[in-house]
JSON list of C-alpha atoms in Angstrom, two decimals:
[
{"chain": "A", "resi": 257, "resn": "MET", "atom": "CA", "xyz": [16.89, -64.40, 63.67]},
{"chain": "A", "resi": 258, "resn": "SER", "atom": "CA", "xyz": [16.33, -60.81, 64.50]},
{"chain": "A", "resi": 259, "resn": "ILE", "atom": "CA", "xyz": [14.22, -57.69, 63.19]},
{"chain": "A", "resi": 260, "resn": "ILE", "atom": "CA", "xyz": [17.66, -56.10, 61.87]},
{"chain": "A", "resi": 261, "resn": "TYR", "atom": "CA", "xyz": [19.12, -59.34, 60.26]},
{"chain": "A", "resi": 262, "resn": "THR", "atom": "CA", "xyz": [15.28, -59.42, 58.29]},
{"chain": "A", "resi": 263, "resn": "LEU", "atom": "CA", "xyz": [15.55, -55.71, 57.00]},
{"chain": "A", "resi": 264, "resn": "VAL", "atom": "CA", "xyz": [19.16, -56.18, 55.80]},
{"chain": "A", "resi": 265, "resn": "ASP", "atom": "CA", "xyz": [18.57, -59.58, 53.91]},
{"chain": "A", "resi": 266, "resn": "PRO", "atom": "CA", "xyz": [15.52, -59.04, 52.08]},
{"chain": "A", "resi": 267, "resn": "SER", "atom": "CA", "xyz": [15.91, -63.06, 51.04]},
{"chain": "A", "resi": 268, "resn": "THR", "atom": "CA", "xyz": [14.76, -64.15, 54.08]},
{"chain": "A", "resi": 269, "resn": "MET", "atom": "CA", "xyz": [11.20, -65.26, 54.24]},
{"chain": "A", "resi": 270, "resn": "VAL", "atom": "CA", "xyz": [9.06, -63.79, 57.15]},
{"chain": "A", "resi": 271, "resn": "ALA", "atom": "CA", "xyz": [6.22, -66.63, 58.78]},
{"chain": "A", "resi": 272, "resn": "ALA", "atom": "CA", "xyz": [3.42, -64.32, 57.69]},
{"chain": "A", "resi": 273, "resn": "GLU", "atom": "CA", "xyz": [4.27, -64.21, 54.28]},
{"chain": "A", "resi": 274, "resn": "GLY", "atom": "CA", "xyz": [2.61, -68.17, 54.45]},
{"chain": "A", "resi": 275, "resn": "VAL", "atom": "CA", "xyz": [-0.25, -66.93, 56.57]},
{"chain": "A", "resi": 276, "resn": "THR", "atom": "CA", "xyz": [-1.25, -64.56, 54.11]},
{"chain": "A", "resi": 277, "resn": "ASP", "atom": "CA", "xyz": [-1.21, -67.08, 51.70]},
{"chain": "A", "resi": 278, "resn": "TRP", "atom": "CA", "xyz": [-3.65, -69.79, 53.67]},
{"chain": "A", "resi": 279, "resn": "LEU", "atom": "CA", "xyz": [-5.51, -66.95, 54.73]},
{"chain": "A", "resi": 280, "resn": "ASN", "atom": "CA", "xyz": [-6.44, -66.38, 51.19]},
{"chain": "A", "resi": 281, "resn": "GLY", "atom": "CA", "xyz": [-6.89, -69.60, 49.87]},
{"chain": "A", "resi": 282, "resn": "LYS", "atom": "CA", "xyz": [-9.57, -70.22, 52.91]},
{"chain": "A", "resi": 283, "resn": "ILE", "atom": "CA", "xyz": [-11.27, -67.15, 52.05]},
{"chain": "A", "resi": 284, "resn": "ALA", "atom": "CA", "xyz": [-11.56, -67.99, 48.42]},
{"chain": "A", "resi": 285, "resn": "ASP", "atom": "CA", "xyz": [-12.87, -71.45, 49.60]},
{"chain": "A", "resi": 286, "resn": "TRP", "atom": "CA", "xyz": [-15.40, -70.58, 52.01]},
{"chain": "A", "resi": 287, "resn": "THR", "atom": "CA", "xyz": [-17.05, -67.72, 49.44]},
{"chain": "A", "resi": 288, "resn": "THR", "atom": "CA", "xyz": [-17.18, -70.67, 46.91]},
{"chain": "A", "resi": 289, "resn": "VAL", "atom": "CA", "xyz": [-19.18, -72.50, 49.79]},
{"chain": "A", "resi": 290, "resn": "VAL", "atom": "CA", "xyz": [-21.40, -69.43, 50.45]},
{"chain": "A", "resi": 291, "resn": "LYS", "atom": "CA", "xyz": [-22.28, -69.18, 46.52]},
{"chain": "A", "resi": 292, "resn": "GLY", "atom": "CA", "xyz": [-22.98, -72.85, 46.49]},
{"chain": "A", "resi": 293, "resn": "ALA", "atom": "CA", "xyz": [-25.48, -72.28, 49.47]},
{"chain": "A", "resi": 294, "resn": "SER", "atom": "CA", "xyz": [-27.13, -69.62, 48.09]},
{"chain": "A", "resi": 295, "resn": "VAL", "atom": "CA", "xyz": [-28.02, -71.73, 44.50]},
{"chain": "A", "resi": 296, "resn": "LEU", "atom": "CA", "xyz": [-29.54, -73.94, 47.32]},
{"chain": "A", "resi": 297, "resn": "GLY", "atom": "CA", "xyz": [-31.17, -71.46, 49.48]},
{"chain": "A", "resi": 298, "resn": "GLY", "atom": "CA", "xyz": [-32.19, -69.99, 46.57]},
{"chain": "A", "resi": 299, "resn": "ILE", "atom": "CA", "xyz": [-34.13, -73.11, 45.35]},
{"chain": "A", "resi": 300, "resn": "GLY", "atom": "CA", "xyz": [-35.74, -73.87, 48.32]},
{"chain": "A", "resi": 301, "resn": "ILE", "atom": "CA", "xyz": [-36.91, -70.26, 48.17]},
{"chain": "A", "resi": 302, "resn": "ALA", "atom": "CA", "xyz": [-39.07, -70.94, 45.32]},
{"chain": "A", "resi": 303, "resn": "PHE", "atom": "CA", "xyz": [-40.09, -74.72, 46.02]},
{"chain": "A", "resi": 304, "resn": "PHE", "atom": "CA", "xyz": [-41.47, -73.27, 49.54]},
{"chain": "A", "resi": 305, "resn": "ALA", "atom": "CA", "xyz": [-43.37, -70.19, 47.73]},
{"chain": "A", "resi": 306, "resn": "GLY", "atom": "CA", "xyz": [-44.42, -72.34, 45.75]},
{"chain": "A", "resi": 307, "resn": "LEU", "atom": "CA", "xyz": [-45.92, -74.55, 48.67]},
{"chain": "A", "resi": 308, "resn": "LYS", "atom": "CA", "xyz": [-46.97, -71.89, 50.26]},
{"chain": "A", "resi": 309, "resn": "GLY", "atom": "CA", "xyz": [-49.10, -70.70, 47.37]},
{"chain": "A", "resi": 310, "resn": "LYS", "atom": "CA", "xyz": [-51.06, -74.44, 47.24]},
{"chain": "A", "resi": 311, "resn": "GLY", "atom": "CA", "xyz": [-49.09, -74.84, 43.40]},
{"chain": "A", "resi": 312, "resn": "ARG", "atom": "CA", "xyz": [-51.03, -72.18, 41.82]},
{"chain": "A", "resi": 313, "resn": "LEU", "atom": "CA", "xyz": [-49.17, -70.66, 39.03]},
{"chain": "A", "resi": 314, "resn": "PRO", "atom": "CA", "xyz": [-48.61, -67.09, 40.24]},
{"chain": "A", "resi": 315, "resn": "ALA", "atom": "CA", "xyz": [-47.29, -68.53, 43.64]},
{"chain": "A", "resi": 316, "resn": "VAL", "atom": "CA", "xyz": [-44.44, -70.65, 41.63]},
{"chain": "A", "resi": 317, "resn": "ILE", "atom": "CA", "xyz": [-43.86, -67.83, 39.12]},
{"chain": "A", "resi": 318, "resn": "MET", "atom": "CA", "xyz": [-43.01, -65.46, 42.02]},
{"chain": "A", "resi": 319, "resn": "GLY", "atom": "CA", "xyz": [-40.90, -68.21, 43.86]},
{"chain": "A", "resi": 320, "resn": "ILE", "atom": "CA", "xyz": [-39.18, -68.35, 40.88]},
{"chain": "A", "resi": 321, "resn": "ILE", "atom": "CA", "xyz": [-38.58, -64.73, 40.58]},
{"chain": "A", "resi": 322, "resn": "VAL", "atom": "CA", "xyz": [-37.29, -63.86, 44.29]},
{"chain": "A", "resi": 323, "resn": "GLY", "atom": "CA", "xyz": [-35.10, -67.25, 44.30]},
{"chain": "A", "resi": 324, "resn": "ALA", "atom": "CA", "xyz": [-33.25, -66.57, 40.94]},
{"chain": "A", "resi": 325, "resn": "LEU", "atom": "CA", "xyz": [-33.02, -62.39, 42.44]},
{"chain": "A", "resi": 326, "resn": "PHE", "atom": "CA", "xyz": [-31.49, -64.32, 46.11]},
{"chain": "A", "resi": 327, "resn": "ILE", "atom": "CA", "xyz": [-28.77, -66.07, 43.93]},
{"chain": "A", "resi": 328, "resn": "TRP", "atom": "CA", "xyz": [-28.05, -63.41, 41.44]},
{"chain": "A", "resi": 329, "resn": "GLY", "atom": "CA", "xyz": [-27.84, -61.11, 44.74]},
{"chain": "A", "resi": 330, "resn": "VAL", "atom": "CA", "xyz": [-25.37, -63.26, 46.26]},
{"chain": "A", "resi": 331, "resn": "ILE", "atom": "CA", "xyz": [-23.53, -64.27, 43.12]},
{"chain": "A", "resi": 332, "resn": "ALA", "atom": "CA", "xyz": [-23.46, -61.27, 41.07]},
{"chain": "A", "resi": 333, "resn": "GLY", "atom": "CA", "xyz": [-25.07, -58.63, 42.41]},
{"chain": "A", "resi": 334, "resn": "VAL", "atom": "CA", "xyz": [-22.65, -57.51, 45.45]},
{"chain": "A", "resi": 335, "resn": "ASP", "atom": "CA", "xyz": [-19.79, -56.97, 42.66]},
{"chain": "A", "resi": 336, "resn": "TRP", "atom": "CA", "xyz": [-22.42, -55.18, 40.38]},
{"chain": "A", "resi": 337, "resn": "PHE", "atom": "CA", "xyz": [-23.57, -52.77, 43.31]},
{"chain": "A", "resi": 338, "resn": "LYS", "atom": "CA", "xyz": [-20.12, -52.02, 44.24]},
{"chain": "A", "resi": 339, "resn": "VAL", "atom": "CA", "xyz": [-19.23, -51.01, 40.27]},
{"chain": "A", "resi": 340, "resn": "LYS", "atom": "CA", "xyz": [-22.47, -48.69, 40.46]},
{"chain": "A", "resi": 341, "resn": "ILE", "atom": "CA", "xyz": [-21.45, -47.44, 43.92]},
{"chain": "A", "resi": 342, "resn": "GLU", "atom": "CA", "xyz": [-17.86, -46.53, 43.10]},
{"chain": "A", "resi": 343, "resn": "GLY", "atom": "CA", "xyz": [-18.80, -45.09, 39.87]},
{"chain": "A", "resi": 344, "resn": "GLU", "atom": "CA", "xyz": [-21.96, -42.81, 41.29]},
{"chain": "A", "resi": 345, "resn": "THR", "atom": "CA", "xyz": [-18.75, -41.45, 44.17]},
{"chain": "A", "resi": 346, "resn": "GLN", "atom": "CA", "xyz": [-16.23, -40.84, 42.25]},
{"chain": "A", "resi": 347, "resn": "VAL", "atom": "CA", "xyz": [-18.38, -38.76, 39.91]},
{"chain": "A", "resi": 348, "resn": "SER", "atom": "CA", "xyz": [-20.27, -37.02, 42.74]},
{"chain": "A", "resi": 349, "resn": "ALA", "atom": "CA", "xyz": [-16.68, -36.40, 44.65]},
{"chain": "A", "resi": 350, "resn": "ALA", "atom": "CA", "xyz": [-15.03, -34.94, 41.57]},
{"chain": "A", "resi": 351, "resn": "SER", "atom": "CA", "xyz": [-17.59, -32.65, 40.50]},
{"chain": "A", "resi": 352, "resn": "ARG", "atom": "CA", "xyz": [-17.91, -31.42, 43.99]},
{"chain": "A", "resi": 353, "resn": "ILE", "atom": "CA", "xyz": [-13.94, -29.98, 44.60]},
{"chain": "A", "resi": 354, "resn": "GLN", "atom": "CA", "xyz": [-13.78, -26.68, 44.55]},
{"chain": "A", "resi": 355, "resn": "GLN", "atom": "CA", "xyz": [-10.64, -24.66, 45.63]},
{"chain": "A", "resi": 356, "resn": "ILE", "atom": "CA", "xyz": [-10.90, -21.59, 48.15]},
{"chain": "A", "resi": 357, "resn": "GLU", "atom": "CA", "xyz": [-8.22, -19.20, 48.43]},
{"chain": "A", "resi": 358, "resn": "VAL", "atom": "CA", "xyz": [-8.42, -17.13, 51.77]},
{"chain": "A", "resi": 359, "resn": "ALA", "atom": "CA", "xyz": [-6.54, -14.10, 51.50]},
{"chain": "A", "resi": 360, "resn": "ALA", "atom": "CA", "xyz": [-5.58, -12.65, 55.04]},
{"chain": "A", "resi": 361, "resn": "PRO", "atom": "CA", "xyz": [-7.58, -9.74, 56.89]},
{"chain": "A", "resi": 362, "resn": "GLU", "atom": "CA", "xyz": [-6.66, -6.11, 55.46]},
{"chain": "A", "resi": 363, "resn": "SER", "atom": "CA", "xyz": [-5.72, -5.65, 59.68]},
{"chain": "A", "resi": 364, "resn": "GLN", "atom": "CA", "xyz": [-3.26, -8.16, 59.38]},
{"chain": "A", "resi": 365, "resn": "MET", "atom": "CA", "xyz": [-1.57, -7.24, 55.60]},
{"chain": "A", "resi": 366, "resn": "TYR", "atom": "CA", "xyz": [-0.44, -4.00, 57.43]},
{"chain": "A", "resi": 367, "resn": "LEU", "atom": "CA", "xyz": [1.14, -5.54, 60.59]},
{"chain": "A", "resi": 368, "resn": "ARG", "atom": "CA", "xyz": [3.66, -7.38, 58.23]},
{"chain": "A", "resi": 369, "resn": "GLN", "atom": "CA", "xyz": [4.78, -4.22, 56.48]}
]
């Protein structure tokens, strides 16, 4: 099948469409795996922080807080930061737009007559 035939007949399926769908599925699967691994990592951080502090209450509490922040950062924090950054860049870019009109120097204005 030639490229011209594919362009003329839009009902033909290009092989790349199947690859794109397959790749999107694999990325979604890996995202789930990374989120699950981050939960295990956060639990491990909390556990080892408690061990490092010899089981004292402040060390255990700090370990839980750091582990929870790690889990939140991987699962929800990235999207939260993305929204915050997009809001800041859109506002700052929109407030800095200026229209500048440049007039021709007077010496060039006389040459055009």
